Amino acid sequence: SAAPVSNFIRTIIDGDLASGKHSSIVTRFPPEPNGYLHVGHAKSICLNFGLAKDYNGKCNLRFDDTNPEKENAEYAQSIQDDVRWLGFQWNGEVRWASDYFDALYDFAVELINKGLAYVDDLTPEQMREYRGTLTQPGRNSPNRDRSVAENLDLFRRMKAGEFADGAMVLRAKIDMSSPNINLRDPVIYRIKRAHHIRTGDKWCIYPMYDYTHCISDALEGITHSICTLEFEDHRPLYDWVLDNITIPCHPRQYEFSRLELHYTITSKRKLLQLVNEKKVSGWDDPRMPTISGMRRRGYTPEGIREFAKRIGVSKSENIVDMAIMEGAIREDLELRAPRVMAIINPLKVTITNADGAQTREADFHPNMPELGKRVVPFSKDLFIEADDFAEVPPAGWKRLTLGGEIRLRHSYVMRCDEAVKDATGKVVELKCSIDHDTLGKNPEGRKVKGVIHFLSKEHALPAEIRLYDRLFTVPEPDADRDVDFCTHLNPASLTVVQGWVEAAVRDAAPETRYQFERLGYFVTDRRDHQPGGKLVFNRTVTLRDSWAK
Ligand code: ATP
Ligand code: MG
Ligand code: MG
């Protein structure tokens, strides 16, 4: 909706375009294919692809595939599906950092030739010791002054597989006493015999992220390389690498704050733990903050994009309330989801004077006649929601009570004449009568305020209805490093009920969204729902904010 909201990155881009530094922009979204994308990635996608769209530029999708043991093709596929589902298309072909392995190797040789990189065979413990700490400068490795010839020979033999995994590394020669630890001769290549999803067993050395990322950006002609704040301290290394190799392009890195959401987690590693430990049904479990989980929950791409717009882009760290996401989703669904009736917890109603009762047609949406109409059947045996009846009503009760009247949505005014109880005193059935003169018009001489939804029992279809609550019981489940975040899982995050729905939804395809009047927004499950067969609905969000406390 409407114009984009400005932010500090847009201000920078506006300046770069105005000054002629760039004539158009190129951004990129660079996920590692080591898990499914989550809501934090959605923010980054909306930012990078959104900028490209608004400025008539380009956004690349590049896989940062430099950790072969953690990466797989399923993850890479899911990431592409998620980006497209969110409504974005990348520039040209998908890119892979592994496409640049040869170039990255050649640039490393260039650094060695310039005396700016060396092979080091200190043990990892020695490396750590030499590196120093935040308060203590590091010390030069005894291998720092190896000759160029020796470094070239060792690096070539690292590549040729002559040394064991971890036996040595290639390091950039920068400054062991820099206050920025990232500049204390960072490792840029390591030996790792791991099968890579794209290069197979061709390589047994792999470049490190910081070294790979800046060069990949430059090779692709990225103008604005946008990442999260934890990379701010890596920016000097990003610039050092590009300043010291022969490459015509030097992208600029800008950092913004990560998205974090209350009552959930935004770390692929922890989400993977939930999947592996079967705390959820999979990456796309509707309780997961993954893009595929949100999709299966019934969130819309438009709603998620609106959420990203509302939270904005800045450098200040804050944790966002789930209510902001749910508000954006609800507002989107309100405008377009057809409205039908469903019953989650049925109470049987027998109409004692149903003879001659009529059915009526009703619009699927009050403001969208183009969504059409359906018949709302009426008959002697109905279901209403059990909590729409109270024998002893609390003050202000607008629903049904003994002797009281309500309007059945899209149908008659009905009075409750008798509550039938079982041996335990529980109300199991209501005997009610309708005013035959109230179909589509107000009753004479009295006002009936309450409206409740209902279903005709013989026409209703059974459906599995899945109701969700927050996944964790505390706002910041991973705040305490000493406590496993899984101890905060909400045991009641999923409730499955056998409910009833209008026959009008019988043939709905998977991923069809509805408002069930008064109950919330629901979507037919992407995996388990069968049109015309087993009906399965997930509650996307309630009609009102149930998070505010
Ligand atoms: P995780 O810690 O969950 O593994 P990551 O940053 O390692 O996340 P990547 O696949 O490297 O995951 O991320 C791709 C892009 O998404 C990066 O540019 C990263 O900055 C961005 N991103 C990741 N998490 C968030 C977040 N919570 N908020 C905003 N952007 C994020
Ligand atoms: Mg990463
Ligand atoms: Mg990561």
Coordinates of C-alpha atoms and ligand atoms in Angstrom, one line a residue:
S1 CA 0.0 0.0 0.0
A2 CA 1.0 3.6 -0.7
A3 CA 4.5 5.1 -0.9
P4 CA 7.6 3.5 0.6
V5 CA 8.7 4.7 4.0
S6 CA 12.1 6.3 3.9
N7 CA 15.0 5.0 6.0
F8 CA 18.7 5.7 6.3
I9 CA 19.6 3.3 3.5
R10 CA 17.2 5.0 1.1
T11 CA 18.8 8.3 2.1
I12 CA 22.2 6.9 1.1
I13 CA 20.9 5.6 -2.1
D14 CA 19.2 8.9 -3.0
G15 CA 22.5 10.6 -2.4
D16 CA 24.5 8.1 -4.5
L17 CA 22.0 8.5 -7.4
A18 CA 21.9 12.3 -7.1
S19 CA 25.7 12.6 -7.0
G20 CA 26.1 10.3 -10.0
K21 CA 28.1 7.8 -8.0
H22 CA 25.7 5.2 -9.3
S23 CA 23.2 5.4 -12.1
S24 CA 21.2 2.5 -10.8
I25 CA 21.5 0.2 -7.9
V26 CA 22.2 -3.5 -7.5
T27 CA 21.5 -5.2 -4.1
R28 CA 21.6 -8.9 -3.2
F29 CA 20.1 -11.3 -0.7
P30 CA 22.8 -13.8 0.3
P31 CA 21.4 -16.7 2.4
E32 CA 23.5 -19.7 3.4
P33 CA 21.5 -22.8 2.3
N34 CA 21.8 -24.3 5.8
G35 CA 18.2 -24.2 6.8
Y36 CA 14.8 -22.7 6.0
L37 CA 14.4 -18.9 5.9
H38 CA 12.7 -17.3 8.9
V39 CA 10.9 -14.0 9.5
G40 CA 14.2 -12.2 10.0
H41 CA 15.2 -13.2 6.5
A42 CA 11.8 -11.9 5.3
K43 CA 12.8 -8.5 6.6
S44 CA 16.0 -8.7 4.7
I45 CA 14.3 -9.9 1.5
C46 CA 11.7 -7.2 1.6
L47 CA 14.5 -4.6 2.1
N48 CA 16.9 -5.8 -0.6
F49 CA 14.3 -6.8 -3.2
G50 CA 12.1 -3.9 -2.2
L51 CA 14.9 -1.4 -2.8
A52 CA 15.6 -2.9 -6.2
K53 CA 12.0 -2.7 -7.1
D54 CA 11.4 0.9 -5.9
Y55 CA 14.6 2.2 -7.5
N56 CA 14.2 0.3 -10.7
G57 CA 17.4 -1.6 -9.9
K58 CA 18.3 -5.3 -9.6
C59 CA 18.5 -7.7 -6.7
N60 CA 20.6 -10.9 -7.0
L61 CA 19.8 -14.1 -5.1
R62 CA 23.2 -15.5 -4.1
F63 CA 23.8 -18.6 -2.0
D64 CA 26.6 -18.2 0.4
D65 CA 27.6 -21.9 0.0
T66 CA 31.0 -22.0 1.7
N67 CA 30.2 -24.4 4.6
P68 CA 29.5 -27.7 2.7
E69 CA 28.8 -29.9 5.7
K70 CA 25.8 -27.8 6.7
E71 CA 24.3 -27.1 3.4
N72 CA 22.0 -29.1 1.2
A73 CA 19.9 -28.8 -2.0
E74 CA 16.6 -29.1 -0.1
Y75 CA 17.4 -25.9 1.8
A76 CA 18.5 -24.1 -1.4
Q77 CA 15.2 -25.1 -3.1
S78 CA 13.1 -24.0 -0.2
I79 CA 14.8 -20.6 -0.1
Q80 CA 14.0 -20.0 -3.8
D81 CA 10.4 -21.0 -3.2
D82 CA 10.1 -18.7 -0.2
V83 CA 11.6 -15.7 -2.0
R84 CA 9.2 -16.2 -5.0
W85 CA 6.2 -16.8 -2.7
L86 CA 6.9 -13.5 -0.9
G87 CA 6.4 -11.9 -4.3
F88 CA 10.0 -11.2 -5.5
Q89 CA 12.0 -12.3 -8.5
W90 CA 15.8 -12.2 -8.5
N91 CA 17.9 -10.7 -11.3
G92 CA 18.8 -13.4 -13.9
E93 CA 20.0 -16.8 -12.7
V94 CA 20.5 -17.8 -9.1
R95 CA 24.1 -17.0 -8.1
W96 CA 26.3 -19.2 -5.9
A97 CA 29.5 -18.2 -4.1
S98 CA 30.8 -21.6 -5.3
D99 CA 30.6 -20.2 -8.9
Y100 CA 33.5 -18.0 -7.8
F101 CA 35.7 -20.6 -6.2
D102 CA 38.3 -20.4 -9.0
A103 CA 38.3 -16.6 -9.0
L104 CA 38.6 -16.6 -5.2
Y105 CA 41.5 -18.9 -5.4
D106 CA 43.2 -16.7 -7.9
F107 CA 42.7 -13.6 -5.7
A108 CA 44.2 -15.5 -2.8
V109 CA 47.3 -16.2 -5.0
E110 CA 47.4 -12.5 -5.8
L111 CA 47.4 -11.6 -2.1
I112 CA 50.2 -14.1 -1.4
N113 CA 52.2 -12.6 -4.3
K114 CA 51.8 -9.2 -2.8
G115 CA 53.0 -10.5 0.6
L116 CA 49.5 -10.0 2.0
A117 CA 48.6 -13.6 2.8
Y118 CA 50.5 -16.5 4.3
V119 CA 50.0 -20.1 5.2
D120 CA 50.0 -20.9 8.9
D121 CA 50.2 -24.2 10.5
L122 CA 49.8 -23.2 14.1
T123 CA 47.3 -25.4 16.0
P124 CA 43.9 -23.9 16.7
E125 CA 44.8 -23.5 20.3
Q126 CA 48.0 -21.7 19.4
M127 CA 46.1 -19.5 16.9
R128 CA 43.7 -18.5 19.7
E129 CA 46.5 -17.7 22.0
Y130 CA 48.4 -15.6 19.4
R131 CA 45.2 -13.8 18.5
G132 CA 45.0 -12.0 21.9
T133 CA 41.8 -10.7 23.4
L134 CA 39.7 -7.6 23.3
T135 CA 42.0 -6.0 25.9
Q136 CA 45.2 -7.5 24.8
P137 CA 46.9 -7.2 21.4
G138 CA 47.8 -10.3 19.5
R139 CA 51.3 -11.5 18.6
N140 CA 52.7 -12.3 15.2
S141 CA 52.7 -16.0 14.3
P142 CA 56.2 -17.4 13.7
N143 CA 54.9 -18.3 10.2
R144 CA 54.0 -14.8 9.3
D145 CA 57.3 -14.1 7.5
R146 CA 57.3 -17.2 5.3
S147 CA 58.6 -16.3 1.8
V148 CA 56.1 -15.7 -1.1
A149 CA 57.5 -18.7 -2.8
E150 CA 57.0 -21.0 0.2
N151 CA 53.5 -19.6 0.7
L152 CA 52.6 -20.2 -3.0
D153 CA 53.9 -23.7 -2.8
L154 CA 52.1 -24.5 0.4
F155 CA 48.8 -23.0 -0.8
R156 CA 49.0 -24.9 -4.0
R157 CA 49.6 -28.1 -2.1
M158 CA 46.7 -27.3 0.3
K159 CA 44.5 -27.2 -2.8
A160 CA 46.0 -30.4 -4.2
G161 CA 45.0 -32.3 -1.0
E162 CA 48.5 -32.9 0.3
F163 CA 47.6 -32.0 3.9
A164 CA 45.1 -33.2 6.4
D165 CA 42.0 -31.3 7.3
G166 CA 42.8 -28.5 9.7
A167 CA 46.6 -28.9 9.3
M168 CA 47.1 -25.4 8.0
V169 CA 45.2 -22.3 6.9
L170 CA 45.7 -19.3 4.6
R171 CA 45.6 -16.0 6.6
A172 CA 45.4 -12.5 5.4
K173 CA 48.4 -10.5 6.7
I174 CA 46.8 -7.4 8.2
D175 CA 47.6 -6.3 11.8
M176 CA 47.9 -8.5 14.9
S177 CA 47.6 -5.5 17.2
S178 CA 44.5 -4.1 15.6
P179 CA 41.8 -3.2 18.2
N180 CA 39.4 -4.9 15.8
I181 CA 40.0 -8.7 16.2
N182 CA 38.6 -9.3 12.8
L183 CA 41.7 -7.7 11.4
R184 CA 44.2 -9.8 13.3
D185 CA 45.3 -11.8 10.3
P186 CA 41.9 -13.5 9.7
V187 CA 41.8 -17.0 8.2
I188 CA 40.7 -16.8 4.6
Y189 CA 41.0 -20.5 3.6
R190 CA 40.7 -23.7 5.5
I191 CA 41.2 -27.4 4.5
K192 CA 38.0 -29.4 4.8
R193 CA 37.3 -32.6 2.9
A194 CA 33.6 -32.2 2.5
H195 CA 31.3 -33.0 -0.4
H196 CA 29.9 -29.8 -1.8
I197 CA 26.3 -29.7 -3.2
R198 CA 27.6 -28.0 -6.4
T199 CA 31.3 -28.6 -6.7
G200 CA 31.2 -32.1 -5.4
D201 CA 34.7 -33.2 -4.4
K202 CA 36.6 -30.8 -6.6
W203 CA 37.8 -28.7 -3.6
C204 CA 39.3 -29.7 -0.3
I205 CA 39.9 -26.1 0.6
Y206 CA 37.1 -23.6 1.2
P207 CA 37.2 -19.9 1.4
M208 CA 35.9 -18.2 4.6
Y209 CA 32.7 -16.1 4.6
D210 CA 34.3 -12.7 5.1
Y211 CA 36.7 -13.2 2.3
T212 CA 34.1 -14.7 0.0
H213 CA 31.4 -12.3 0.6
C214 CA 33.0 -9.0 -0.4
I215 CA 34.6 -10.5 -3.5
S216 CA 31.3 -12.1 -4.6
D217 CA 29.6 -8.7 -4.1
A218 CA 32.3 -7.0 -6.2
L219 CA 32.2 -9.7 -9.0
E220 CA 28.4 -9.1 -9.3
G221 CA 28.7 -5.3 -9.3
I222 CA 26.6 -4.9 -6.1
T223 CA 26.3 -1.2 -5.3
H224 CA 24.9 -1.5 -1.8
S225 CA 25.7 -4.6 0.3
I226 CA 23.2 -4.5 3.1
C227 CA 23.6 -6.8 6.1
T228 CA 22.8 -7.0 9.8
L229 CA 24.6 -5.1 12.5
E230 CA 26.8 -7.9 13.8
F231 CA 28.8 -7.4 10.6
E232 CA 29.7 -3.8 11.3
D233 CA 33.0 -4.9 12.8
H234 CA 33.7 -7.0 9.7
R235 CA 33.4 -4.0 7.4
P236 CA 37.1 -3.0 7.7
L237 CA 38.0 -6.5 6.5
Y238 CA 35.5 -6.3 3.7
D239 CA 37.2 -3.1 2.5
W240 CA 40.7 -4.4 3.1
V241 CA 40.2 -7.4 0.8
L242 CA 38.7 -5.3 -2.0
D243 CA 41.4 -2.6 -1.6
N244 CA 44.2 -5.2 -2.0
I245 CA 43.1 -7.3 -4.9
T246 CA 42.7 -6.2 -8.6
I247 CA 39.0 -5.8 -9.0
P248 CA 37.3 -2.9 -10.6
C249 CA 34.3 -2.6 -8.3
H250 CA 34.1 -1.8 -4.6
P251 CA 30.6 -2.2 -3.1
R252 CA 29.8 -0.4 0.1
Q253 CA 28.5 -2.3 3.1
Y254 CA 25.7 -0.9 5.2
E255 CA 24.3 -2.5 8.4
F256 CA 20.8 -2.5 9.9
S257 CA 19.4 -4.1 13.0
R258 CA 18.2 -7.7 13.0
L259 CA 14.6 -8.4 13.4
E260 CA 13.7 -10.3 16.5
L261 CA 10.2 -11.1 17.6
H262 CA 8.8 -11.7 21.0
Y263 CA 7.7 -15.3 22.0
T264 CA 9.7 -16.8 19.2
I265 CA 13.3 -17.3 18.0
T266 CA 15.1 -16.2 14.8
S267 CA 18.1 -18.4 14.5
K268 CA 18.3 -21.1 11.9
R269 CA 20.5 -23.2 14.3
K270 CA 17.8 -23.2 17.0
L271 CA 15.0 -23.7 14.5
L272 CA 16.9 -26.7 13.2
Q273 CA 17.1 -28.0 16.8
L274 CA 13.2 -27.8 17.1
V275 CA 12.9 -29.8 13.9
N276 CA 15.6 -32.4 14.8
E277 CA 14.2 -32.9 18.3
K278 CA 10.7 -33.2 16.8
K279 CA 9.3 -30.4 19.0
V280 CA 7.4 -29.3 15.8
S281 CA 6.3 -31.3 12.8
G282 CA 8.9 -29.8 10.5
W283 CA 10.3 -26.6 9.2
D284 CA 6.9 -25.6 7.9
D285 CA 5.0 -26.3 11.1
P286 CA 2.5 -23.5 11.3
R287 CA 3.9 -22.5 14.7
M288 CA 7.4 -21.9 13.2
P289 CA 8.6 -18.4 12.4
T290 CA 9.9 -19.7 9.1
I291 CA 8.5 -18.3 5.9
S292 CA 7.2 -21.7 5.0
G293 CA 5.6 -22.0 8.5
M294 CA 4.0 -18.6 8.2
R295 CA 2.8 -19.6 4.7
R296 CA 1.2 -22.8 6.0
R297 CA -0.3 -20.9 8.9
G298 CA -2.1 -18.8 6.3
Y299 CA -0.1 -15.6 6.5
T300 CA -0.2 -13.8 3.2
P301 CA 2.9 -12.4 1.3
E302 CA 1.1 -9.0 1.2
G303 CA 0.6 -9.1 4.9
I304 CA 4.3 -10.0 5.6
R305 CA 5.5 -7.3 3.3
E306 CA 3.3 -4.8 5.0
F307 CA 4.7 -6.0 8.4
A308 CA 8.2 -5.4 7.1
K309 CA 7.2 -1.9 6.0
R310 CA 5.7 -1.1 9.4
I311 CA 8.7 -2.2 11.5
G312 CA 11.0 -0.2 9.2
V313 CA 14.8 -0.3 8.8
S314 CA 17.1 1.3 11.3
K315 CA 20.2 0.7 13.4
S316 CA 18.4 0.4 16.7
E317 CA 18.0 -3.0 18.3
N318 CA 14.5 -3.8 19.5
I319 CA 12.3 -6.8 19.8
V320 CA 9.1 -6.5 17.8
D321 CA 5.7 -7.6 19.2
M322 CA 3.9 -10.4 17.4
A323 CA 0.9 -8.1 17.5
I324 CA 2.4 -6.0 14.7
M325 CA 2.7 -9.0 12.5
E326 CA -0.7 -10.3 13.3
G327 CA -2.2 -6.8 12.8
A328 CA -0.8 -6.6 9.3
I329 CA -2.0 -10.1 8.4
R330 CA -5.4 -9.5 9.9
E331 CA -5.9 -6.3 8.0
D332 CA -4.9 -7.9 4.7
L333 CA -7.2 -10.9 5.2
E334 CA -10.1 -8.7 6.3
L335 CA -10.2 -7.1 2.9
R336 CA -10.2 -10.3 0.9
A337 CA -11.0 -13.5 2.8
P338 CA -14.6 -14.8 2.1
R339 CA -16.6 -15.2 5.2
V340 CA -18.4 -18.4 6.2
M341 CA -19.6 -20.0 9.3
A342 CA -17.9 -22.8 11.3
I343 CA -18.4 -24.3 14.7
I344 CA -15.5 -25.3 16.8
N345 CA -17.3 -26.6 19.9
P346 CA -20.9 -27.6 18.9
L347 CA -24.0 -27.4 21.0
K348 CA -27.1 -29.1 19.5
V349 CA -30.1 -26.9 18.9
T350 CA -33.5 -28.3 18.0
I351 CA -36.0 -25.9 16.4
T352 CA -39.4 -26.8 17.6
N353 CA -41.3 -24.8 14.9
A354 CA -39.0 -25.3 11.9
D355 CA -41.8 -26.3 9.5
G356 CA -41.9 -23.9 6.6
A357 CA -38.6 -22.3 7.4
Q358 CA -36.7 -20.8 4.4
T359 CA -33.1 -20.6 3.5
R360 CA -31.4 -17.4 2.3
E361 CA -28.5 -16.5 0.2
A362 CA -25.7 -14.6 1.8
D363 CA -22.7 -12.7 0.4
F364 CA -19.3 -14.2 1.0
H365 CA -18.0 -10.7 1.8
P366 CA -19.9 -7.6 2.9
N367 CA -17.9 -5.2 0.7
M368 CA -16.9 -7.5 -2.1
P369 CA -20.0 -8.7 -4.1
E370 CA -17.6 -10.1 -6.7
L371 CA -16.8 -12.9 -4.3
G372 CA -20.4 -14.1 -4.9
K373 CA -23.0 -15.7 -2.7
R374 CA -23.9 -19.1 -1.3
V375 CA -27.0 -20.5 0.3
V376 CA -27.0 -20.6 4.1
P377 CA -29.1 -23.7 4.8
F378 CA -31.6 -23.8 7.7
S379 CA -33.2 -26.9 9.2
K380 CA -34.7 -28.3 12.4
D381 CA -31.4 -29.4 13.8
L382 CA -28.7 -26.8 14.2
F383 CA -25.3 -26.4 15.8
I384 CA -24.3 -23.3 17.7
E385 CA -21.1 -22.6 19.5
A386 CA -21.4 -24.0 23.0
D387 CA -20.0 -20.8 24.6
D388 CA -22.7 -18.7 22.9
F389 CA -25.2 -20.0 25.4
A390 CA -25.1 -19.2 29.1
E391 CA -27.8 -20.4 31.5
V392 CA -26.8 -17.8 34.0
P393 CA -25.6 -15.0 31.8
P394 CA -22.9 -12.6 33.1
A395 CA -23.7 -8.8 33.0
G396 CA -23.8 -7.4 29.5
W397 CA -24.4 -10.8 27.8
K398 CA -25.5 -10.3 24.2
R399 CA -25.6 -14.0 23.3
L400 CA -28.1 -16.7 24.0
T401 CA -29.7 -17.4 27.3
L402 CA -32.8 -19.2 28.5
G403 CA -35.9 -17.2 27.4
G404 CA -33.7 -14.8 25.4
E405 CA -33.5 -14.0 21.7
I406 CA -30.6 -13.7 19.3
R407 CA -30.4 -13.4 15.6
L408 CA -28.9 -16.4 13.8
R409 CA -26.4 -14.9 11.3
H410 CA -28.0 -14.6 7.8
S411 CA -31.2 -16.2 9.2
Y412 CA -34.0 -16.0 11.7
V413 CA -34.4 -14.5 15.2
M414 CA -34.4 -17.4 17.6
R415 CA -35.6 -17.8 21.2
C416 CA -34.3 -20.4 23.6
D417 CA -37.2 -22.1 25.4
E418 CA -35.5 -25.0 27.2
A419 CA -32.1 -26.3 28.1
V420 CA -31.8 -30.1 28.2
K421 CA -29.2 -31.4 30.6
D422 CA -27.5 -34.7 31.0
A423 CA -27.2 -36.6 34.3
T424 CA -24.2 -34.4 35.4
G425 CA -26.2 -31.2 34.8
K426 CA -24.3 -30.2 31.7
V427 CA -26.4 -28.6 29.0
V428 CA -26.4 -31.0 26.0
E429 CA -29.2 -29.5 23.9
L430 CA -31.3 -26.4 23.5
K431 CA -34.9 -26.4 22.4
C432 CA -35.6 -23.2 20.6
S433 CA -38.2 -21.5 18.3
I434 CA -37.8 -19.1 15.5
D435 CA -39.9 -16.0 14.6
H436 CA -40.9 -16.9 11.1
D437 CA -41.4 -13.2 10.3
T438 CA -37.8 -12.2 10.8
L439 CA -36.0 -13.6 7.8
G440 CA -34.1 -10.6 6.3
K441 CA -36.0 -8.1 8.4
N442 CA -36.2 -6.8 12.0
P443 CA -38.8 -8.2 14.4
E444 CA -41.8 -6.1 15.2
G445 CA -41.8 -4.2 18.4
R446 CA -38.5 -5.3 19.9
K447 CA -34.8 -5.0 19.4
V448 CA -32.6 -8.1 19.1
K449 CA -29.0 -7.1 19.6
G450 CA -27.0 -10.3 19.6
V451 CA -26.0 -12.2 16.5
I452 CA -24.5 -15.6 16.7
H453 CA -23.3 -18.0 14.0
F454 CA -24.7 -21.4 13.4
L455 CA -24.8 -24.4 11.1
S456 CA -27.6 -26.6 9.9
K457 CA -26.5 -30.0 11.2
E458 CA -27.5 -32.1 8.2
H459 CA -25.7 -29.7 5.8
A460 CA -22.6 -29.1 7.8
L461 CA -19.3 -30.9 7.0
P462 CA -16.9 -32.2 9.6
A463 CA -13.5 -30.6 9.6
E464 CA -10.3 -30.9 11.5
I465 CA -9.5 -27.5 12.9
R466 CA -6.1 -26.7 14.2
L467 CA -5.8 -23.8 16.7
Y468 CA -2.4 -22.3 17.5
D469 CA -1.0 -20.4 20.4
R470 CA 2.4 -18.8 20.8
L471 CA 5.3 -21.3 20.5
F472 CA 7.0 -20.2 23.7
T473 CA 5.7 -19.1 27.1
V474 CA 8.2 -16.3 27.6
P475 CA 8.8 -13.2 25.5
E476 CA 12.6 -13.9 25.0
P477 CA 13.0 -17.7 25.0
D478 CA 16.7 -17.6 24.2
A479 CA 17.7 -14.7 26.4
D480 CA 19.4 -16.9 29.0
R481 CA 22.4 -18.8 27.5
D482 CA 22.5 -21.2 30.5
V483 CA 19.0 -22.5 29.9
D484 CA 18.0 -24.5 26.9
F485 CA 15.4 -22.4 25.1
C486 CA 13.3 -25.6 24.6
T487 CA 12.4 -25.5 28.3
H488 CA 10.2 -22.5 27.4
L489 CA 8.2 -24.3 24.7
N490 CA 4.4 -23.8 25.2
P491 CA 2.9 -27.3 25.7
A492 CA -0.5 -25.9 24.6
S493 CA 0.8 -24.3 21.3
L494 CA -1.4 -26.6 19.2
T495 CA -5.0 -27.7 19.8
V496 CA -6.7 -29.9 17.3
V497 CA -10.5 -30.1 17.4
Q498 CA -13.1 -31.8 15.4
G499 CA -15.4 -29.0 14.2
W500 CA -18.0 -28.3 11.5
V501 CA -18.0 -26.0 8.5
E502 CA -20.5 -24.8 5.9
A503 CA -20.8 -27.1 2.9
A504 CA -19.8 -24.1 0.7
V505 CA -16.1 -24.8 1.5
R506 CA -16.3 -28.5 0.5
D507 CA -14.1 -28.1 -2.6
A508 CA -11.7 -25.5 -1.4
A509 CA -8.2 -26.0 -2.7
P510 CA -5.3 -26.2 -0.3
E511 CA -4.2 -22.7 0.9
T512 CA -7.7 -21.2 0.5
R513 CA -8.3 -18.5 3.1
Y514 CA -11.6 -17.8 4.9
Q515 CA -12.9 -15.8 7.8
F516 CA -14.9 -18.1 10.0
E517 CA -17.2 -15.5 11.4
R518 CA -16.4 -14.6 15.0
L519 CA -13.7 -17.2 15.2
G520 CA -10.8 -15.8 13.2
Y521 CA -9.1 -16.3 9.8
F522 CA -8.4 -19.8 8.7
V523 CA -6.6 -21.5 5.8
T524 CA -7.0 -24.9 4.3
D525 CA -3.8 -26.8 5.2
R526 CA -1.2 -26.9 2.4
R527 CA -0.3 -30.5 3.1
D528 CA -3.2 -32.3 4.8
H529 CA -6.4 -30.8 3.5
Q530 CA -8.1 -32.7 0.7
P531 CA -10.7 -30.8 -1.3
G532 CA -14.0 -32.7 -1.2
G533 CA -12.5 -35.1 1.3
K534 CA -10.8 -34.6 4.6
L535 CA -11.1 -30.9 5.4
V536 CA -8.3 -29.5 7.5
F537 CA -8.2 -25.8 8.6
N538 CA -5.4 -23.9 10.4
R539 CA -6.3 -20.8 12.3
T540 CA -4.1 -18.1 10.9
V541 CA -5.0 -15.4 13.5
T542 CA -8.0 -14.5 15.7
L543 CA -10.2 -11.6 14.8
R544 CA -8.9 -9.4 17.6
D545 CA -5.5 -9.0 19.1
S546 CA -5.2 -11.8 21.6
W547 CA -1.6 -11.0 22.4
A548 CA -2.1 -7.7 24.2
K549 CA -2.0 -8.4 28.0
Ligands
ATP1 P1 20.8 -17.3 11.2 O1 21.6 -16.7 12.3 O2 19.4 -17.5 11.5 O3 21.5 -18.5 10.6 P2 22.1 -15.9 9.2 O4 22.3 -14.4 9.2 O5 23.3 -16.7 9.4 O6 20.9 -16.2 10.1 P3 22.0 -16.1 6.4 O7 21.4 -17.2 5.6 O8 23.4 -15.8 6.3 O9 21.5 -16.3 7.8 O10 21.2 -14.7 6.1 C1 21.0 -14.2 4.8 C2 20.6 -12.7 5.0 O11 19.5 -12.5 5.9 C3 21.8 -12.0 5.6 O12 22.0 -10.8 4.8 C4 21.4 -11.6 7.0 O13 21.9 -10.4 7.4 C5 19.8 -11.6 6.8 N1 19.2 -11.9 8.1 C6 19.3 -13.1 8.8 N2 18.7 -13.0 10.0 C7 18.1 -11.8 10.0 C8 17.2 -11.1 11.0 N3 16.9 -11.7 12.1 N4 16.8 -9.9 10.7 C9 17.2 -9.3 9.5 N5 18.0 -9.9 8.6 C10 18.4 -11.1 8.8
MG2 MG 25.2 -16.0 7.6
MG3 MG 23.9 -18.5 10.4

